[in-house]
Amino acid sequence: MKRVAYIGGQPIPNFDRVWGGSLATNYCFQKAFIDDHEYFLDILPRDEIRTAQDIADFCDGADIVHLDDTGMCELMFTAGLPTPDVIGPITRSPVKDYKGWDCIYSEDWFYKATVIRLNYAEERMCPERVRLVTHGVDTKLLQPDAETPKKWVLWAGARGRYAKNYAMWNEIRQRPAPDGFEYMTLSGYTVQEYWDILKETAVVVCTSRYESFCNCAFEAMACGVPVIWQEGLQGGLWEAAGVRVGYEPEFFNCAIQWVCNNLDHYSLAARKFVEDHNTLEHMRNSYAEVYNDVLRNKQLSTKATQ
């Protein structure tokens, strides 16, 4: 059993609170490695870190050091701690004019690690230097509900966030919903509220300009709810699980009508897509491949110096 010192993770939160993509990704990642027979995920939550020495002590003796917290990245760098073996996928690239990060995000420190992302759009500095990993959701917990009638054409997100483009959703709603269906807007919701609404949802409409983690979309698809999204999002990776459209309200409206008219087909396709690509097992195996390569490279480096 190999010990992974995971820095910056948070305890698995309750479902009766608001999650963001970071919390959701952290939850799925931890759950993917519960009872794993190859890697033991030893977690140092960010709330328990006071000094860089706390991190150094925690990492002592670990087979792999995995950092996934932007603040702790800065702390480790300024304290002169070694580069972690793995960084990401939540740890951000620097935003424009963020002082000091030009030193951290360099070949001498940050990119000495294996940097992982869930999509290339999350890597603002050197997309050619990152490795993609697979996101997964709990398909045992999240399953289609065939007994509950479907009525919602759902938009879920934070109204005030630029990335979500709530204004586009308002334009879409100017046209009537398909017969037998209604528009539903969900904002500021808890995880459990979202999961409950999905039981009555026919289709999720994603008007986002960009997405970091796409957890809500994967959860919807796991519940057999197809997703409509704009053509530039995620490079069309969900093509089999919904409909990709041009980024204009009328294209969304046409797709909503089409999906609602062919709901059985798209519901089955959405669930199958997640079962084939985005279960917790897929997530676990994707990360384990990264860990395996890191250990292999460390062994080769040790032999080369002997």
PDB file of C-alpha atoms in Angstrom, residues 81-241:
ATOM      1  CA  LEU A  81       9.675  23.262   0.382  1.00  0.00           C
ATOM      2  CA  PRO A  82      10.280  20.777  -2.438  1.00  0.00           C
ATOM      3  CA  THR A  83       7.913  20.712  -5.372  1.00  0.00           C
ATOM      4  CA  PRO A  84       5.103  18.176  -4.800  1.00  0.00           C
ATOM      5  CA  ASP A  85       5.020  15.140  -7.044  1.00  0.00           C
ATOM      6  CA  VAL A  86       1.514  15.955  -8.304  1.00  0.00           C
ATOM      7  CA  ILE A  87      -0.349  19.289  -8.435  1.00  0.00           C
ATOM      8  CA  GLY A  88      -4.017  19.759  -9.355  1.00  0.00           C
ATOM      9  CA  PRO A  89      -6.598  19.583 -10.710  1.00  0.00           C
ATOM     10  CA  ILE A  90      -8.210  22.238  -8.463  1.00  0.00           C
ATOM     11  CA  THR A  91      -5.045  24.290  -7.889  1.00  0.00           C
ATOM     12  CA  ARG A  92      -5.405  27.255 -10.188  1.00  0.00           C
ATOM     13  CA  SER A  93      -3.120  28.740 -12.742  1.00  0.00           C
ATOM     14  CA  PRO A  94      -2.351  32.393 -12.006  1.00  0.00           C
ATOM     15  CA  VAL A  95      -4.713  35.119 -13.060  1.00  0.00           C
ATOM     16  CA  LYS A  96      -3.459  38.147 -14.938  1.00  0.00           C
ATOM     17  CA  ASP A  97      -1.108  40.441 -12.981  1.00  0.00           C
ATOM     18  CA  TYR A  98      -1.153  38.261  -9.851  1.00  0.00           C
ATOM     19  CA  LYS A  99       2.091  39.322  -8.208  1.00  0.00           C
ATOM     20  CA  GLY A 100       4.548  36.636  -7.244  1.00  0.00           C
ATOM     21  CA  TRP A 101       3.034  33.781  -9.207  1.00  0.00           C
ATOM     22  CA  ASP A 102       5.420  34.259 -12.113  1.00  0.00           C
ATOM     23  CA  CYS A 103       8.075  32.748  -9.817  1.00  0.00           C
ATOM     24  CA  ILE A 104       5.933  29.858  -8.624  1.00  0.00           C
ATOM     25  CA  TYR A 105       4.684  28.901 -12.073  1.00  0.00           C
ATOM     26  CA  SER A 106       8.095  28.134 -13.491  1.00  0.00           C
ATOM     27  CA  GLU A 107      10.111  25.191 -14.756  1.00  0.00           C
ATOM     28  CA  ASP A 108      12.113  25.358 -11.528  1.00  0.00           C
ATOM     29  CA  TRP A 109       9.188  24.715  -9.210  1.00  0.00           C
ATOM     30  CA  PHE A 110       5.572  24.266 -10.341  1.00  0.00           C
ATOM     31  CA  TYR A 111       6.206  22.457 -13.612  1.00  0.00           C
ATOM     32  CA  LYS A 112       8.672  20.087 -12.027  1.00  0.00           C
ATOM     33  CA  ALA A 113       5.534  18.379 -10.746  1.00  0.00           C
ATOM     34  CA  THR A 114       3.092  16.337 -12.777  1.00  0.00           C
ATOM     35  CA  VAL A 115       0.357  18.951 -13.247  1.00  0.00           C
ATOM     36  CA  ILE A 116      -3.110  17.482 -13.765  1.00  0.00           C
ATOM     37  CA  ARG A 117      -6.268  19.166 -15.046  1.00  0.00           C
ATOM     38  CA  LEU A 118      -9.813  18.069 -15.834  1.00  0.00           C
ATOM     39  CA  ASN A 119      -9.715  20.064 -19.080  1.00  0.00           C
ATOM     40  CA  TYR A 120      -7.154  22.121 -20.937  1.00  0.00           C
ATOM     41  CA  ALA A 121      -9.139  25.327 -20.434  1.00  0.00           C
ATOM     42  CA  GLU A 122      -8.130  25.277 -16.766  1.00  0.00           C
ATOM     43  CA  GLU A 123      -4.437  25.580 -17.593  1.00  0.00           C
ATOM     44  CA  ARG A 124      -3.718  29.212 -18.433  1.00  0.00           C
ATOM     45  CA  MET A 125       0.067  29.032 -18.507  1.00  0.00           C
ATOM     46  CA  CYS A 126       1.323  25.889 -20.237  1.00  0.00           C
ATOM     47  CA  PRO A 127      -1.457  23.624 -21.513  1.00  0.00           C
ATOM     48  CA  GLU A 128       1.157  21.550 -23.304  1.00  0.00           C
ATOM     49  CA  ARG A 129       2.719  20.688 -19.931  1.00  0.00           C
ATOM     50  CA  VAL A 130      -0.350  19.278 -18.190  1.00  0.00           C
ATOM     51  CA  ARG A 131      -1.914  15.856 -18.068  1.00  0.00           C
ATOM     52  CA  LEU A 132      -5.659  15.383 -18.223  1.00  0.00           C
ATOM     53  CA  VAL A 133      -7.410  13.207 -15.671  1.00  0.00           C
ATOM     54  CA  THR A 134     -10.969  11.929 -15.660  1.00  0.00           C
ATOM     55  CA  HIS A 135     -13.712  13.333 -13.473  1.00  0.00           C
ATOM     56  CA  GLY A 136     -16.153  10.845 -12.000  1.00  0.00           C
ATOM     57  CA  VAL A 137     -19.417  10.891 -10.076  1.00  0.00           C
ATOM     58  CA  ASP A 138     -21.080   8.398  -7.788  1.00  0.00           C
ATOM     59  CA  THR A 139     -23.263   6.393 -10.168  1.00  0.00           C
ATOM     60  CA  LYS A 140     -24.459   4.152  -7.334  1.00  0.00           C
ATOM     61  CA  LEU A 141     -25.843   7.119  -5.416  1.00  0.00           C
ATOM     62  CA  LEU A 142     -27.038   9.004  -8.502  1.00  0.00           C
ATOM     63  CA  GLN A 143     -29.341   6.925 -10.679  1.00  0.00           C
ATOM     64  CA  PRO A 144     -32.243   7.554 -13.052  1.00  0.00           C
ATOM     65  CA  ASP A 145     -35.685   7.756 -11.454  1.00  0.00           C
ATOM     66  CA  ALA A 146     -38.017   6.158 -13.970  1.00  0.00           C
ATOM     67  CA  GLU A 147     -41.058   6.451 -11.694  1.00  0.00           C
ATOM     68  CA  THR A 148     -41.163  10.237 -11.376  1.00  0.00           C
ATOM     69  CA  PRO A 149     -42.716  12.244 -14.262  1.00  0.00           C
ATOM     70  CA  LYS A 150     -40.333  14.704 -15.894  1.00  0.00           C
ATOM     71  CA  LYS A 151     -41.428  18.324 -16.193  1.00  0.00           C
ATOM     72  CA  TRP A 152     -38.470  20.677 -15.706  1.00  0.00           C
ATOM     73  CA  VAL A 153     -36.232  22.278 -18.278  1.00  0.00           C
ATOM     74  CA  LEU A 154     -33.604  23.192 -15.708  1.00  0.00           C
ATOM     75  CA  TRP A 155     -30.927  25.860 -15.442  1.00  0.00           C
ATOM     76  CA  ALA A 156     -28.774  25.558 -12.317  1.00  0.00           C
ATOM     77  CA  GLY A 157     -25.992  27.898 -11.260  1.00  0.00           C
ATOM     78  CA  ALA A 158     -25.049  31.164  -9.619  1.00  0.00           C
ATOM     79  CA  ARG A 159     -26.981  33.966 -11.321  1.00  0.00           C
ATOM     80  CA  GLY A 160     -24.293  36.551 -10.640  1.00  0.00           C
ATOM     81  CA  ARG A 161     -21.346  34.599 -12.050  1.00  0.00           C
ATOM     82  CA  TYR A 162     -20.198  35.828 -15.424  1.00  0.00           C
ATOM     83  CA  ALA A 163     -19.196  32.333 -16.520  1.00  0.00           C
ATOM     84  CA  LYS A 164     -22.730  30.964 -16.104  1.00  0.00           C
ATOM     85  CA  ASN A 165     -24.326  33.562 -18.446  1.00  0.00           C
ATOM     86  CA  TYR A 166     -27.681  33.857 -16.715  1.00  0.00           C
ATOM     87  CA  ALA A 167     -28.646  36.556 -19.241  1.00  0.00           C
ATOM     88  CA  MET A 168     -28.615  33.923 -21.964  1.00  0.00           C
ATOM     89  CA  TRP A 169     -30.979  31.752 -19.907  1.00  0.00           C
ATOM     90  CA  ASN A 170     -33.361  34.721 -19.585  1.00  0.00           C
ATOM     91  CA  GLU A 171     -33.402  35.078 -23.358  1.00  0.00           C
ATOM     92  CA  ILE A 172     -34.074  31.379 -23.820  1.00  0.00           C
ATOM     93  CA  ARG A 173     -37.074  31.627 -21.498  1.00  0.00           C
ATOM     94  CA  GLN A 174     -38.683  34.289 -23.676  1.00  0.00           C
ATOM     95  CA  ARG A 175     -39.944  31.463 -25.856  1.00  0.00           C
ATOM     96  CA  PRO A 176     -42.457  29.001 -24.397  1.00  0.00           C
ATOM     97  CA  ALA A 177     -41.207  25.704 -23.026  1.00  0.00           C
ATOM     98  CA  PRO A 178     -42.235  22.580 -24.967  1.00  0.00           C
ATOM     99  CA  ASP A 179     -45.761  21.338 -24.270  1.00  0.00           C
ATOM    100  CA  GLY A 180     -45.924  19.522 -20.959  1.00  0.00           C
ATOM    101  CA  PHE A 181     -42.692  21.041 -19.626  1.00  0.00           C
ATOM    102  CA  GLU A 182     -41.783  24.130 -17.585  1.00  0.00           C
ATOM    103  CA  TYR A 183     -38.674  26.215 -17.089  1.00  0.00           C
ATOM    104  CA  MET A 184     -36.988  25.953 -13.698  1.00  0.00           C
ATOM    105  CA  THR A 185     -34.184  28.166 -12.381  1.00  0.00           C
ATOM    106  CA  LEU A 186     -32.126  26.879  -9.464  1.00  0.00           C
ATOM    107  CA  SER A 187     -29.590  29.169  -7.809  1.00  0.00           C
ATOM    108  CA  GLY A 188     -27.974  29.099  -4.384  1.00  0.00           C
ATOM    109  CA  TYR A 189     -29.030  25.497  -3.924  1.00  0.00           C
ATOM    110  CA  THR A 190     -27.686  22.741  -1.721  1.00  0.00           C
ATOM    111  CA  VAL A 191     -26.403  19.534  -3.250  1.00  0.00           C
ATOM    112  CA  GLN A 192     -29.378  17.556  -2.003  1.00  0.00           C
ATOM    113  CA  GLU A 193     -31.810  20.106  -3.458  1.00  0.00           C
ATOM    114  CA  TYR A 194     -30.173  19.750  -6.856  1.00  0.00           C
ATOM    115  CA  TRP A 195     -30.260  15.961  -6.706  1.00  0.00           C
ATOM    116  CA  ASP A 196     -33.939  16.036  -5.701  1.00  0.00           C
ATOM    117  CA  ILE A 197     -34.864  18.390  -8.558  1.00  0.00           C
ATOM    118  CA  LEU A 198     -33.069  16.128 -11.049  1.00  0.00           C
ATOM    119  CA  LYS A 199     -35.667  13.429 -10.377  1.00  0.00           C
ATOM    120  CA  GLU A 200     -38.276  15.634 -12.074  1.00  0.00           C
ATOM    121  CA  THR A 201     -35.972  17.140 -14.700  1.00  0.00           C
ATOM    122  CA  ALA A 202     -36.199  16.369 -18.410  1.00  0.00           C
ATOM    123  CA  VAL A 203     -33.128  18.294 -19.543  1.00  0.00           C
ATOM    124  CA  VAL A 204     -30.435  20.535 -18.060  1.00  0.00           C
ATOM    125  CA  VAL A 205     -29.533  23.659 -20.021  1.00  0.00           C
ATOM    126  CA  CYS A 206     -25.917  24.764 -19.602  1.00  0.00           C
ATOM    127  CA  THR A 207     -25.404  28.306 -20.896  1.00  0.00           C
ATOM    128  CA  SER A 208     -21.919  28.611 -19.406  1.00  0.00           C
ATOM    129  CA  ARG A 209     -19.238  30.498 -21.287  1.00  0.00           C
ATOM    130  CA  TYR A 210     -16.727  28.088 -19.730  1.00  0.00           C
ATOM    131  CA  GLU A 211     -16.695  25.433 -17.019  1.00  0.00           C
ATOM    132  CA  SER A 212     -13.927  24.269 -14.708  1.00  0.00           C
ATOM    133  CA  PHE A 213     -15.213  20.956 -13.403  1.00  0.00           C
ATOM    134  CA  CYS A 214     -18.671  20.374 -14.929  1.00  0.00           C
ATOM    135  CA  ASN A 215     -19.776  18.370 -11.902  1.00  0.00           C
ATOM    136  CA  CYS A 216     -23.439  19.412 -12.185  1.00  0.00           C
ATOM    137  CA  ALA A 217     -23.525  18.179 -15.773  1.00  0.00           C
ATOM    138  CA  PHE A 218     -22.025  14.812 -14.886  1.00  0.00           C
ATOM    139  CA  GLU A 219     -24.443  14.419 -11.960  1.00  0.00           C
ATOM    140  CA  ALA A 220     -27.359  15.176 -14.266  1.00  0.00           C
ATOM    141  CA  MET A 221     -26.196  12.656 -16.837  1.00  0.00           C
ATOM    142  CA  ALA A 222     -25.739  10.029 -14.108  1.00  0.00           C
ATOM    143  CA  CYS A 223     -29.414  10.542 -13.287  1.00  0.00           C
ATOM    144  CA  GLY A 224     -30.333  10.028 -16.920  1.00  0.00           C
ATOM    145  CA  VAL A 225     -30.865  13.738 -17.570  1.00  0.00           C
ATOM    146  CA  PRO A 226     -29.402  14.919 -20.886  1.00  0.00           C
ATOM    147  CA  VAL A 227     -27.514  18.211 -21.116  1.00  0.00           C
ATOM    148  CA  ILE A 228     -27.628  20.959 -23.742  1.00  0.00           C
ATOM    149  CA  TRP A 229     -24.461  23.037 -23.913  1.00  0.00           C
ATOM    150  CA  GLN A 230     -22.766  25.512 -26.213  1.00  0.00           C
ATOM    151  CA  GLU A 231     -20.413  24.259 -28.882  1.00  0.00           C
ATOM    152  CA  GLY A 232     -17.243  25.759 -27.397  1.00  0.00           C
ATOM    153  CA  LEU A 233     -17.635  24.084 -24.016  1.00  0.00           C
ATOM    154  CA  GLN A 234     -15.447  21.082 -23.205  1.00  0.00           C
ATOM    155  CA  GLY A 235     -14.568  20.496 -26.830  1.00  0.00           C
ATOM    156  CA  GLY A 236     -17.688  18.445 -27.464  1.00  0.00           C
ATOM    157  CA  LEU A 237     -16.690  15.708 -25.044  1.00  0.00           C
ATOM    158  CA  TRP A 238     -20.302  14.944 -24.118  1.00  0.00           C
ATOM    159  CA  GLU A 239     -21.574  14.593 -27.668  1.00  0.00           C
ATOM    160  CA  ALA A 240     -23.233  11.249 -26.964  1.00  0.00           C
ATOM    161  CA  ALA A 241     -24.955  12.486 -23.806  1.00  0.00           C
TER     162      ALA A 241
END
